[in-house]
Coordinates of C-alpha atoms and ligand atoms in Angstrom, one line a residue:
X28 CA -7.8 16.1 -130.6
X29 CA -8.0 20.2 -128.5
X30 CA -7.6 20.7 -124.9
X31 CA -9.1 20.9 -122.0
X32 CA -11.9 22.5 -122.5
X33 CA -12.9 26.4 -121.1
X34 CA -15.6 27.6 -123.1
X35 CA -19.0 28.3 -120.6
X36 CA -21.3 29.3 -122.7
X37 CA -23.1 27.2 -124.4
X38 CA -23.5 27.5 -129.1
X39 CA -27.2 26.9 -129.3
X40 CA -28.0 29.7 -127.9
X41 CA -25.9 31.8 -129.7
X42 CA -27.6 29.8 -132.3
X43 CA -31.0 30.7 -131.6
X44 CA -29.8 34.6 -130.1
X45 CA -28.7 35.4 -134.4
X46 CA -31.9 33.7 -135.9
X47 CA -33.8 35.0 -133.4
X48 CA -33.2 38.1 -135.5
X49 CA -34.3 37.5 -138.6
X50 CA -37.5 36.1 -140.9
X51 CA -38.7 32.5 -140.6
X52 CA -37.3 32.4 -144.4
X53 CA -33.5 33.2 -144.2
X54 CA -33.6 31.9 -140.3
X55 CA -34.1 28.9 -142.1
X56 CA -30.7 29.2 -144.6
X57 CA -28.6 31.5 -142.3
X58 CA -29.2 28.2 -139.1
X59 CA -27.7 25.6 -141.8
X60 CA -24.8 27.6 -141.9
X61 CA -24.4 27.5 -138.3
X62 CA -23.7 24.6 -136.3
X63 CA -22.9 23.9 -132.8
X64 CA -19.7 21.8 -131.7
X65 CA -21.6 20.9 -128.3
X66 CA -20.5 17.6 -128.2
X67 CA -16.6 16.0 -129.0
X68 CA -19.2 12.3 -129.6
X69 CA -21.2 14.0 -131.9
X70 CA -18.2 16.1 -134.1
X71 CA -17.9 13.3 -137.2
X72 CA -22.0 13.5 -137.8
X73 CA -22.4 17.8 -137.5
X74 CA -22.8 19.2 -141.4
X75 CA -22.0 22.9 -141.6
X76 CA -24.3 25.1 -144.8
X77 CA -21.3 26.1 -147.2
X78 CA -20.5 27.4 -151.2
X79 CA -24.4 28.7 -151.1
X80 CA -25.7 32.2 -152.4
X81 CA -25.4 34.5 -149.5
X82 CA -29.4 36.6 -148.7
X83 CA -29.7 39.3 -150.7
X84 CA -29.6 42.3 -147.8
X85 CA -27.3 40.5 -145.3
X86 CA -23.4 42.2 -145.8
X87 CA -21.2 39.8 -147.0
X88 CA -17.1 39.7 -146.3
X89 CA -17.1 37.5 -150.0
X90 CA -15.6 38.7 -151.9
X91 CA -16.3 38.1 -156.3
X92 CA -15.6 35.4 -158.6
X93 CA -13.2 37.7 -160.9
X94 CA -10.8 38.7 -157.8
X95 CA -11.0 35.3 -157.1
X96 CA -9.4 34.4 -160.9
X97 CA -7.3 37.6 -160.8
X98 CA -6.7 38.7 -157.6
X99 CA -6.7 35.7 -155.7
X100 CA -4.7 32.8 -158.2
X101 CA -3.1 34.9 -160.6
X102 CA -2.1 38.2 -158.5
X103 CA 0.8 37.2 -157.4
X104 CA 2.7 36.4 -161.0
X105 CA 5.1 38.5 -161.7
X106 CA 5.7 38.0 -165.2
X107 CA 2.3 38.0 -166.7
X108 CA 0.4 41.1 -168.1
X109 CA -3.3 40.7 -166.2
X110 CA -5.5 43.0 -168.6
X111 CA -8.8 44.0 -166.8
X112 CA -11.5 44.0 -169.4
X113 CA -14.4 45.6 -168.2
X114 CA -14.7 49.3 -166.7
X115 CA -11.6 51.0 -164.4
X116 CA -13.1 49.7 -161.1
X117 CA -12.6 46.6 -161.4
X118 CA -9.1 47.2 -162.4
X119 CA -8.4 49.2 -160.1
X120 CA -10.0 47.3 -156.6
X121 CA -8.3 44.8 -157.3
X122 CA -5.1 46.4 -158.0
X123 CA -2.2 45.6 -155.1
X124 CA -4.8 45.7 -152.4
X125 CA -3.7 41.7 -151.7
X126 CA -0.2 41.8 -149.9
X127 CA 1.4 38.6 -152.2
X128 CA 4.9 39.9 -152.6
X129 CA 6.5 38.9 -155.4
X130 CA 11.1 39.0 -155.3
X131 CA 12.3 38.6 -159.3
X132 CA 15.6 38.2 -159.4
X133 CA 17.5 41.4 -161.1
X134 CA 15.9 44.6 -161.4
X135 CA 15.5 45.0 -165.1
X136 CA 13.9 41.5 -165.0
X137 CA 9.8 40.8 -165.8
X138 CA 7.3 42.2 -163.0
X139 CA 4.0 43.8 -164.2
X140 CA 2.6 43.3 -160.4
X141 CA 2.6 46.8 -159.8
X142 CA 0.8 48.4 -162.6
X143 CA -3.3 48.1 -163.3
X144 CA -4.1 47.0 -166.5
X145 CA -7.4 48.2 -167.7
X146 CA -9.6 48.7 -171.0
X147 CA -11.9 50.9 -168.6
X148 CA -14.8 50.1 -170.8
X149 CA -17.0 53.7 -171.6
X150 CA -20.9 53.1 -172.5
X151 CA -20.3 53.0 -176.1
X152 CA -18.5 49.9 -175.5
X153 CA -21.1 48.5 -172.9
X154 CA -23.7 49.5 -176.4
X155 CA -21.6 48.8 -179.3
X156 CA -19.4 45.5 -177.6
X157 CA -15.8 45.9 -176.2
X158 CA -13.2 43.4 -178.5
X159 CA -12.2 46.6 -180.5
X160 CA -10.8 47.8 -177.8
X161 CA -9.1 44.4 -176.0
X162 CA -7.6 43.8 -179.2
X163 CA -6.5 47.3 -179.1
X164 CA -5.2 46.9 -175.3
X165 CA -3.3 44.2 -175.7
X166 CA -1.8 45.5 -178.9
X167 CA -0.5 47.7 -176.6
X168 CA 0.3 46.3 -174.2
X169 CA 2.6 44.1 -176.5
X170 CA 4.3 46.7 -178.2
X171 CA 5.2 49.3 -174.7
X172 CA 6.3 45.6 -172.2
X173 CA 7.3 43.0 -176.1
X174 CA 5.8 40.0 -172.4
X175 CA 6.0 36.3 -172.3
X176 CA 2.9 36.4 -171.9
X177 CA -0.7 38.4 -171.7
X178 CA -3.8 37.4 -169.9
X179 CA -7.5 38.5 -169.8
X180 CA -9.7 38.9 -167.0
X181 CA -14.2 39.0 -168.0
X182 CA -15.7 41.0 -165.6
X183 CA -19.7 41.3 -165.4
X184 CA -20.3 43.6 -168.0
X185 CA -18.4 42.0 -170.5
X186 CA -20.6 38.6 -170.4
X187 CA -23.6 40.3 -169.7
X188 CA -22.9 42.0 -173.8
X189 CA -20.8 38.7 -174.9
X190 CA -18.1 40.5 -175.6
X191 CA -15.9 36.7 -176.9
X192 CA -12.6 37.4 -174.8
X193 CA -11.3 33.5 -176.2
X194 CA -11.8 34.5 -179.7
X195 CA -9.3 37.3 -178.7
X196 CA -7.5 36.1 -177.0
X197 CA -6.4 33.6 -179.5
X198 CA -6.3 36.4 -182.7
X199 CA -4.2 37.8 -180.8
X200 CA -1.8 34.9 -179.6
X201 CA -1.6 33.8 -183.3
X202 CA -1.0 37.3 -184.1
X203 CA 2.0 38.3 -181.3
X204 CA 3.2 35.3 -181.4
X205 CA 3.3 35.2 -177.5
X206 CA 1.5 33.1 -175.1
X207 CA -2.3 34.8 -174.9
X208 CA -5.8 33.2 -173.4
X209 CA -8.3 34.8 -171.7
X210 CA -10.1 34.3 -168.5
X211 CA -14.1 34.1 -167.8
X212 CA -14.2 35.3 -164.0
X213 CA -17.0 36.9 -164.5
X214 CA -17.6 39.1 -161.3
X215 CA -21.5 37.2 -160.3
X216 CA -19.8 33.1 -161.2
X217 CA -20.9 30.9 -159.1
X218 CA -21.9 31.8 -155.6
X219 CA -18.2 33.5 -154.7
X220 CA -14.1 34.6 -155.5
X221 CA -14.0 30.3 -154.6
X222 CA -15.3 30.0 -158.3
X223 CA -12.8 32.2 -160.3
X224 CA -10.3 30.1 -158.4
X225 CA -12.0 26.9 -160.4
X226 CA -12.2 29.5 -163.8
X227 CA -8.2 29.9 -162.7
X228 CA -7.6 27.1 -162.4
X229 CA -8.8 25.4 -165.3
X230 CA -7.5 27.9 -168.1
X231 CA -3.6 28.0 -166.5
X232 CA -3.7 24.6 -166.8
X233 CA -4.7 24.2 -170.3
X234 CA -3.3 27.2 -171.1
X235 CA 0.3 26.8 -169.5
X236 CA 0.7 23.2 -168.0
X237 CA 2.5 21.2 -169.4
X238 CA 3.9 23.4 -171.7
X239 CA 8.8 22.5 -171.1
X240 CA 9.1 20.1 -170.5
X241 CA 12.1 20.2 -168.6
X242 CA 13.6 18.1 -165.9
X243 CA 15.4 20.0 -163.0
X244 CA 18.6 17.6 -161.5
X245 CA 17.1 18.5 -157.9
X246 CA 17.0 14.9 -156.3
X247 CA 13.5 16.8 -154.2
X248 CA 11.2 18.2 -157.2
X249 CA 7.8 19.1 -155.0
X250 CA 5.3 22.4 -156.2
X251 CA 4.1 24.2 -153.2
X252 CA 0.4 24.1 -154.0
X253 CA -2.1 26.7 -152.6
X254 CA 0.6 29.4 -151.0
X255 CA -0.1 32.5 -151.9
X256 CA 3.5 34.6 -150.6
X257 CA 1.1 37.0 -147.8
X258 CA 3.7 39.1 -146.1
X259 CA 6.8 37.1 -148.0
X260 CA 5.3 33.6 -146.3
X261 CA 6.6 31.5 -149.2
X262 CA 10.2 33.8 -149.2
X263 CA 10.7 31.9 -145.7
X264 CA 8.5 29.0 -146.3
X265 CA 11.0 28.0 -149.9
X266 CA 14.3 29.3 -146.7
X267 CA 13.2 26.0 -145.4
X268 CA 12.7 23.6 -147.6
X269 CA 16.1 25.2 -149.1
X270 CA 17.4 24.0 -145.6
X271 CA 16.1 20.8 -146.6
X272 CA 16.7 20.3 -149.3
X273 CA 13.3 19.6 -150.7
X274 CA 12.6 21.5 -154.1
X275 CA 10.1 23.3 -155.4
X276 CA 9.4 23.5 -158.9
X277 CA 7.0 25.7 -158.7
X278 CA 4.1 27.5 -156.4
X279 CA 1.0 28.6 -157.3
X280 CA 0.8 31.0 -157.2
X281 CA 2.9 33.4 -154.9
X282 CA 6.8 34.2 -156.2
X283 CA 5.5 33.1 -158.9
X284 CA 6.2 33.1 -163.1
X285 CA 5.0 31.5 -165.8
X286 CA 7.8 29.8 -166.5
X287 CA 7.1 27.7 -163.1
X288 CA 3.8 26.3 -163.6
X289 CA 4.9 25.5 -168.0
X290 CA 6.5 23.4 -166.3
X291 CA 4.9 22.7 -162.7
X292 CA 4.5 18.7 -164.0
X293 CA 8.1 17.4 -163.6
X294 CA 7.7 17.8 -159.8
X295 CA 7.6 14.5 -158.6
X296 CA 4.4 15.1 -155.2
X297 CA 2.1 18.3 -154.9
X298 CA 2.2 19.5 -151.5
X299 CA -1.3 21.5 -150.8
X300 CA -1.5 23.8 -148.2
X301 CA -4.6 25.7 -149.0
X302 CA -6.8 23.4 -150.2
X303 CA -10.7 25.8 -151.1
X304 CA -8.3 28.0 -153.7
X305 CA -6.0 24.7 -155.3
X306 CA -7.1 21.2 -155.0
X307 CA -8.5 21.0 -159.1
X308 CA -5.4 22.2 -160.6
X309 CA -3.2 18.7 -157.9
X310 CA -6.1 16.1 -159.0
X311 CA -5.6 17.3 -162.5
X312 CA -2.1 17.1 -162.3
X313 CA -2.2 13.3 -161.1
X314 CA -4.5 12.1 -164.1
X315 CA -2.7 14.2 -166.5
X316 CA 1.1 13.6 -165.0
X317 CA 0.1 10.4 -161.9
X318 CA 1.3 13.7 -159.3
X319 CA 0.3 12.1 -156.1
X320 CA -0.4 15.1 -153.9
X321 CA -0.4 15.7 -149.7
X322 CA -2.1 18.5 -147.8
X323 CA 0.2 19.9 -146.1
X324 CA 0.1 23.3 -143.8
X325 CA 3.3 25.8 -143.1
X326 CA 1.3 27.7 -140.4
X327 CA 2.6 26.6 -137.0
X328 CA 5.4 25.0 -135.9
X329 CA 3.3 21.2 -135.5
X330 CA 1.7 21.7 -138.5
X331 CA 5.6 22.5 -140.0
X332 CA 7.5 19.2 -138.8
X333 CA 4.5 16.9 -139.5
X334 CA 4.4 18.6 -142.9
X335 CA 8.2 18.1 -143.6
X336 CA 8.0 14.5 -141.8
X337 CA 5.2 13.9 -144.4
X338 CA 7.7 15.2 -148.1
X339 CA 10.4 12.8 -145.9
X340 CA 8.3 9.3 -145.5
X341 CA 7.5 10.2 -149.2
X342 CA 10.8 10.7 -151.4
X343 CA 11.8 7.6 -149.1
X344 CA 15.0 8.4 -148.3
X345 CA 17.0 8.0 -145.2
X346 CA 19.5 11.4 -145.6
X347 CA 15.6 12.9 -147.0
X348 CA 14.4 12.3 -143.9
X349 CA 18.3 12.8 -140.8
X350 CA 17.5 16.0 -143.1
X351 CA 14.3 17.0 -142.2
X352 CA 14.4 15.9 -138.1
X353 CA 17.5 18.0 -137.5
X354 CA 16.4 21.4 -139.5
X355 CA 12.7 19.6 -137.3
X356 CA 15.3 19.6 -134.3
X357 CA 16.6 23.6 -134.6
X358 CA 13.9 25.5 -135.5
X359 CA 12.6 24.0 -133.1
X360 CA 14.5 25.4 -130.6
X361 CA 12.9 30.0 -130.5
X362 CA 9.9 28.3 -131.1
X363 CA 9.3 26.3 -127.9
X364 CA 11.3 30.0 -125.7
X365 CA 9.2 31.9 -127.4
X366 CA 6.7 29.5 -126.4
X367 CA 7.9 29.1 -122.8
X368 CA 7.9 33.7 -122.6
X369 CA 4.6 34.5 -124.1
X370 CA 1.7 31.4 -123.0
X371 CA 2.0 33.0 -119.1
X372 CA 0.8 36.5 -120.6
X373 CA -2.0 35.0 -123.1
X374 CA -3.3 31.7 -121.7
X375 CA -6.3 31.0 -121.3
X376 CA -7.6 33.8 -123.5
X377 CA -9.5 33.2 -125.9
X378 CA -10.3 33.7 -130.0
X379 CA -12.3 34.1 -133.0
X380 CA -11.4 34.0 -136.9
X381 CA -13.3 34.4 -140.1
X382 CA -11.6 34.0 -143.1
X383 CA -11.3 33.4 -146.8
X384 CA -11.3 30.0 -146.7
X385 CA -8.2 28.3 -145.6
X386 CA -6.8 29.8 -142.8
X387 CA -9.2 29.8 -140.3
X388 CA -9.3 26.6 -139.6
X389 CA -5.1 26.4 -140.1
X390 CA -4.6 29.9 -138.0
X391 CA -6.0 28.1 -134.9
X392 CA -2.8 26.4 -133.7
X393 CA -0.5 29.5 -133.4
X394 CA -3.1 30.3 -130.8
X395 CA -4.3 26.2 -129.1
X396 CA 0.2 27.4 -128.3
X397 CA 0.0 30.0 -126.8
X398 CA -3.1 28.2 -124.5
X399 CA -5.5 29.5 -125.9
X400 CA -8.8 29.0 -126.7
X401 CA -10.5 28.7 -130.8
X402 CA -14.4 29.7 -129.0
X403 CA -15.3 30.5 -133.3
X404 CA -14.5 30.4 -137.1
X405 CA -15.9 30.4 -140.6
X406 CA -15.0 30.5 -143.7
X407 CA -16.5 33.5 -145.9
X408 CA -16.5 31.1 -149.3
X409 CA -15.2 27.0 -148.1
X410 CA -17.2 23.4 -149.7
X411 CA -18.4 21.6 -147.4
X412 CA -15.1 19.7 -147.6
X413 CA -13.4 22.0 -146.2
X414 CA -14.8 21.6 -143.0
X415 CA -16.7 18.4 -143.1
X416 CA -13.6 16.9 -144.6
X417 CA -13.5 15.4 -148.7
X418 CA -15.3 12.2 -147.4
X419 CA -17.9 14.4 -148.1
X420 CA -17.3 15.3 -151.8
X421 CA -19.9 12.1 -153.1
X422 CA -22.6 13.4 -151.0
X423 CA -22.8 17.8 -151.9
X424 CA -25.4 19.0 -154.4
X425 CA -24.7 20.0 -157.7
X426 CA -27.0 23.1 -157.5
X427 CA -27.2 26.0 -160.9
X428 CA -24.7 28.3 -159.0
X429 CA -21.7 25.2 -159.3
X430 CA -22.8 24.0 -162.9
X431 CA -21.6 27.1 -164.2
X432 CA -18.7 26.4 -163.9
X433 CA -16.3 23.7 -166.1
X434 CA -15.5 20.4 -165.0
X435 CA -12.7 19.6 -166.9
X436 CA -12.2 16.4 -168.0
X437 CA -8.8 15.4 -167.7
X438 CA -7.4 11.9 -168.7
X439 CA -3.8 10.4 -168.7
X440 CA -1.1 11.9 -171.1
X441 CA -0.4 10.1 -174.0
X442 CA 3.7 10.3 -173.6
X443 CA 4.2 12.1 -169.9
X444 CA 1.7 10.8 -167.1
X445 CA 4.5 9.1 -165.4
X446 CA 2.9 7.6 -161.9
X447 CA 5.6 8.4 -159.6
X448 CA 3.8 5.4 -157.3
X449 CA 3.0 2.4 -157.6
X450 CA 0.0 1.2 -155.7
X451 CA 1.8 -0.9 -153.4
X452 CA 4.0 2.5 -152.3
X453 CA 0.9 4.8 -151.9
X454 CA -0.9 2.2 -149.5
X455 CA 2.6 0.8 -148.2
X456 CA 3.8 5.2 -147.7
X457 CA -1.2 6.0 -146.7
X458 CA -0.3 2.2 -144.2
X459 CA 3.0 4.8 -142.0
X460 CA 0.7 7.7 -142.1
X461 CA 1.1 9.6 -145.3
X462 CA -2.3 10.4 -146.3
X463 CA -3.4 10.3 -150.6
X464 CA -6.0 12.8 -151.6
X465 CA -7.0 13.4 -148.2
X466 CA -8.1 16.6 -146.2
X467 CA -9.7 15.7 -142.6
X468 CA -10.7 19.6 -142.7
X469 CA -11.9 21.8 -139.8
X470 CA -14.3 20.1 -138.0
X471 CA -11.9 18.1 -135.8
X472 CA -10.6 20.9 -135.0
X473 CA -13.0 22.9 -133.0
X474 CA -13.9 22.5 -129.0
X475 CA -16.9 22.1 -127.5
X476 CA -19.0 24.1 -127.2
X477 CA -17.7 26.9 -129.9
X478 CA -19.0 27.3 -132.8
X479 CA -19.4 26.9 -137.1
X480 CA -20.3 30.1 -138.5
X481 CA -20.5 29.8 -142.8
X482 CA -20.3 34.1 -144.3
X483 CA -21.1 35.8 -141.2
X484 CA -22.9 38.2 -141.5
X485 CA -22.6 42.0 -139.2
X486 CA -25.7 41.0 -137.0
X487 CA -23.7 37.8 -136.5
X488 CA -20.1 39.0 -135.8
X489 CA -21.8 41.0 -132.7
X490 CA -23.4 38.5 -132.1
X491 CA -20.5 36.2 -131.3
X492 CA -18.7 39.3 -129.5
X493 CA -21.9 39.7 -127.2
X494 CA -22.1 36.4 -126.2
X495 CA -18.5 35.0 -126.6
X496 CA -16.6 38.0 -125.4
X497 CA -13.3 36.6 -127.3
X498 CA -10.2 38.5 -126.5
X499 CA -8.9 38.1 -129.8
X500 CA -11.1 38.7 -132.8
X501 CA -9.5 37.8 -136.3
X502 CA -11.0 38.1 -140.1
X503 CA -9.8 41.9 -142.3
X504 CA -10.3 45.0 -143.6
X505 CA -14.8 44.9 -143.5
X506 CA -15.2 43.9 -140.1
X507 CA -11.9 45.8 -138.5
X508 CA -13.2 48.6 -136.8
X509 CA -16.3 47.3 -136.1
X510 CA -14.6 45.1 -133.9
X511 CA -12.6 47.0 -132.6
X512 CA -15.1 49.5 -132.2
X513 CA -16.3 47.6 -129.3
X514 CA -13.0 47.5 -127.3
X515 CA -11.4 44.7 -129.1
X516 CA -7.6 43.7 -130.8
X517 CA -8.5 42.8 -134.7
X518 CA -6.0 41.8 -135.9
X519 CA -6.5 40.8 -139.8
X520 CA -5.5 37.5 -141.2
X521 CA -6.0 38.0 -144.9
X522 CA -3.0 41.3 -145.0
X523 CA -1.0 40.5 -142.1
X524 CA -2.1 44.6 -141.3
X525 CA 1.2 45.2 -142.0
X526 CA 2.8 41.9 -140.4
X527 CA 3.7 38.7 -141.2
X528 CA 5.9 37.2 -142.7
X529 CA 3.9 34.4 -140.1
X530 CA 4.5 30.0 -141.8
X531 CA 6.7 28.0 -140.7
X532 CA 8.5 28.1 -137.9
X533 CA 10.1 31.8 -137.7
X534 CA 7.1 32.9 -139.1
X535 CA 5.4 31.5 -135.5
X536 CA 7.2 32.9 -133.7
X537 CA 6.6 36.9 -135.2
X538 CA 2.8 35.9 -135.0
X539 CA 3.1 34.6 -130.9
X540 CA 4.7 38.5 -130.8
X541 CA 2.0 40.0 -132.8
X542 CA -0.1 38.4 -130.6
X543 CA 1.8 39.1 -128.0
X544 CA 1.2 42.5 -128.0
X545 CA -2.5 43.4 -128.6
X546 CA -3.2 41.3 -126.4
X547 CA -1.1 43.2 -124.4
X548 CA -2.1 46.3 -124.8
X549 CA -2.8 49.5 -122.7
X550 CA -4.5 51.0 -124.5
X551 CA -7.7 48.4 -124.0
X552 CA -8.4 49.3 -120.0
X553 CA -8.5 53.4 -121.8
X554 CA -11.8 52.6 -123.3
X555 CA -14.3 51.6 -121.2
X556 CA -16.6 54.7 -122.0
X557 CA -17.2 57.2 -118.2
X558 CA -20.7 56.8 -117.3
X559 CA -19.5 52.4 -118.0
X560 CA -17.1 53.2 -114.9
X561 CA -18.7 56.0 -113.2
X562 CA -22.3 54.7 -111.4
X563 CA -25.4 55.9 -113.4
X564 CA -27.5 58.5 -113.1
X565 CA -31.4 57.1 -111.6
X566 CA -34.0 59.7 -111.5
X567 CA -37.1 60.2 -111.5
X568 CA -40.2 61.5 -113.8
X569 CA -42.4 64.1 -112.3
X570 CA -46.0 62.3 -113.9
X571 CA -44.9 59.2 -111.9
Ligands
CFM26 FE1 -6.9 30.8 -149.8 FE2 -5.6 32.1 -149.5 FE3 -7.7 31.8 -147.8 FE4 -7.5 32.0 -150.5 FE5 -8.3 35.2 -150.0 FE6 -5.6 35.3 -149.2 FE7 -8.1 33.9 -147.4 MO1 -7.7 36.6 -148.0 S1 -6.5 31.6 -150.9 S2 -8.5 30.1 -149.0 S3 -9.6 34.0 -152.0 S4 -5.3 30.8 -147.7 S5 -7.2 36.3 -150.2 S6 -4.3 34.0 -149.8 S7 -6.1 35.0 -146.7 S8 -9.4 34.6 -148.6 S9 -8.3 32.0 -145.9

């Protein structure tokens, strides 16, 4: 799948060097999460240990369950009052810290994203219980804002003292007559924010999806799952889809509203962008309502074109297929021109990326477009299927941490289950290359000589940098300045620093320009310390 091999470092050596610093027990554990890609042929048999506890004492980049639920999945939804039940720090640190943008239709439309709602638990609430305070907070939020939905997020202490947020939600829902529900997303659940994604998926599916059966008369209706509008990505994806004549019923959850979720079961196809965070909703929508899902990616022009073609092929309408081809041809002109301009300045350079649960894979294409090689990549909290492909799901061992996260038993809806395609149609489409319910993961795209590292630590990051010497490193704010101190440009792929959007064709152009600017900025030449330039002083001890 990948082009010419340019990697000269032996990934086995890098792994050995990383593990050499650990005590044997830790080395054994970490060894399972570090996978050298030593040959093209063996890629099919590689495994990457993932979704397991971080070793205590190792500095991880992971977040907590509450962060995955409140910040990631529910964060971009503007018209729900998201109330954090807990000490103020949890609410404060998840307040607008992710660059998910929103565009309310008018100035007076509901938009609570700029507010930070919290019960601000104090010592006495921990000792005597916080339910009363929670009820009062819901009442207060209702009195001031009159929202149509309030949701409650549980933090660690709430689970430890046993406040029943669901009972409070039921009581206040009956009292106020609006939709109120709670998330059991205590920070300590699971091993990372991934647990919070699953809990958010389950809760929204239970309390919101299916509440509004209105079917719009748009011809091609899809849900965009796993796109969070960081830096405005969802805005330009929406523009592109509109240009093609494809309607988005609901986005989970970039630039979204509660009404979109309520109505999402009326779409005819689910297009899944970030598989890790939202595959549960995709599966549940299929089982309950009969909507098939396909994996797509709008990061990189090739993936964008391929994703549009898949969506068009699914609807089996020549008019749509023709429009999509026309749009791709048009959009590719400036993309190709930009690649031609920038590639000579970036070709042969190398990159590394360690991000969340999908971008460390999706962003590789944009670097390859510029003739760059990806030396090493990994996710913080993805599962084995995000590395190895969904075919490994039946082999994944369920451990105590995952057993803690509820799996909903979903049945076909008695009246609304409506398979959008017959089995024969699905088979015919699969023969044409439209794979359903399939994600092949990161491994097929990794080059020979590269190294995959799951849940990377600071020590491992530094060893990789020293041995592979990448030209650019991509991760998040926690790594940014440590990496830059090595004299290596660092691009944040979570927040995009202050840049973006980077999705679809237009965003790809922004990304190429950004990488060019970062790689070729003069500043990096001035980073050599005087003793690195001048010959070292040599001397002798008098005693010798
Ligand atoms: Fe999905 Fe995301 Fe990601 Fe993610 Fe995230 Fe994010 Fe991410 Mo930061 S939902 S897994 S929990 S694509 S916030 S928008 S960038 S770690 S790679």
